[in-house]
Amino acid sequence: MLGFLQGLSYGLFLTCLPWLLVGLINPRLAVPIEPPGRLQVILRYCLVVPFISLLLWLTSLWGGFGPTLTGWLAGLVAIPVALPLERRLRRFLERRRVRRFRERLAAEAARRRAEEERDAHEAGLLVLDPAHPPAEADDLVLALCRAKQALLDVHRPDLAVQADRLYSRYRHLLGVLEGRFDRGELAFARARELVSQVGLGAVDTLHSMAAQASGVVNVDGDFVRRRLSREGRRLGTQEREALRRRLELLEETERRLGELAARNEAALTVLDDTAVSLARIETGRPQASVTAERALAELSRFVSRADRYGRSGS
């Protein structure tokens, strides 16, 4: 075994010079590192490999001097055999590193969107479950469920919360309508129809948002920004321009989504204004037979005469 190691050290040392010359001519043939460079070739075949061969030679001296032919041959083919194996190992480790990096970015993006969705929730918000719509769901509520599912499918829960906000406003407005009008009244039917039209317009906007977001659903903006910041100088001009174009598409899409979201915010404001206006309408008959002011006046007169009633009865 020591003789084999001694022969291996001699064969490995003899191949350093040929591989150094090959690497100086074409570094890609001599080093498995990406991107290859001549400095790496010099370090590898002037320092690293000679040091390994020297270490093997010193280790094998315990058995005396006796290099074997098998060791010589193994040393001569060690580098051409090790290079492709090291290349595969490095590619495997790089793919695993990139995969874990993307998983971290995806987890961070999901956490950030969950926080945005939580921050976007309002007090008393009713949450729609697209898979299980409410039992009393009408056409508008079902359309809101489909729109919310479309936004969830493109991984935008921060935008899907608008469907919940519209549903909450719609349910509240229906409650106000039922408290102010009878279901058989023409005013109730007309008001509900107008509210439904506003809601359906907001549903169309939600579907437009889902369509816009689907175009960039596979573009990871954080990954592109990190790559540009870390590898910007090493990237080619064409690749750098392609990455910048992706960022421009993301920014343009986010701007368009912001405009559509603002349109829905206007619709929510209209629904709130309608609810407040309807709540101010007095359509019911007073349940008391007299007004509150008259009742208070009668009560005051009764109290002022109470003492007289007591004296006359004593």
mmCIF file of N, CA, C and O in Angstrom, residues 226 248 308:
data_model
loop_
_atom_site.group_PDB
_atom_site.id
_atom_site.type_symbol
_atom_site.label_atom_id
_atom_site.label_comp_id
_atom_site.label_asym_id
_atom_site.label_seq_id
_atom_site.Cartn_x
_atom_site.Cartn_y
_atom_site.Cartn_z
ATOM 1 N N ARG A 226 -30.993 40.153 -6.634
ATOM 2 C CA ARG A 226 -29.798 39.643 -5.959
ATOM 3 C C ARG A 226 -28.738 39.222 -6.965
ATOM 4 O O ARG A 226 -27.542 39.452 -6.755
ATOM 5 N N GLU A 248 -38.095 45.406 -15.258
ATOM 6 C CA GLU A 248 -38.987 46.413 -15.831
ATOM 7 C C GLU A 248 -40.402 45.852 -15.996
ATOM 8 O O GLU A 248 -41.391 46.549 -15.738
ATOM 9 N N ARG A 308 -98.803 66.897 44.912
ATOM 10 C CA ARG A 308 -100.197 67.289 45.119
ATOM 11 C C ARG A 308 -101.078 66.082 45.272
ATOM 12 O O ARG A 308 -101.967 66.051 46.120
#
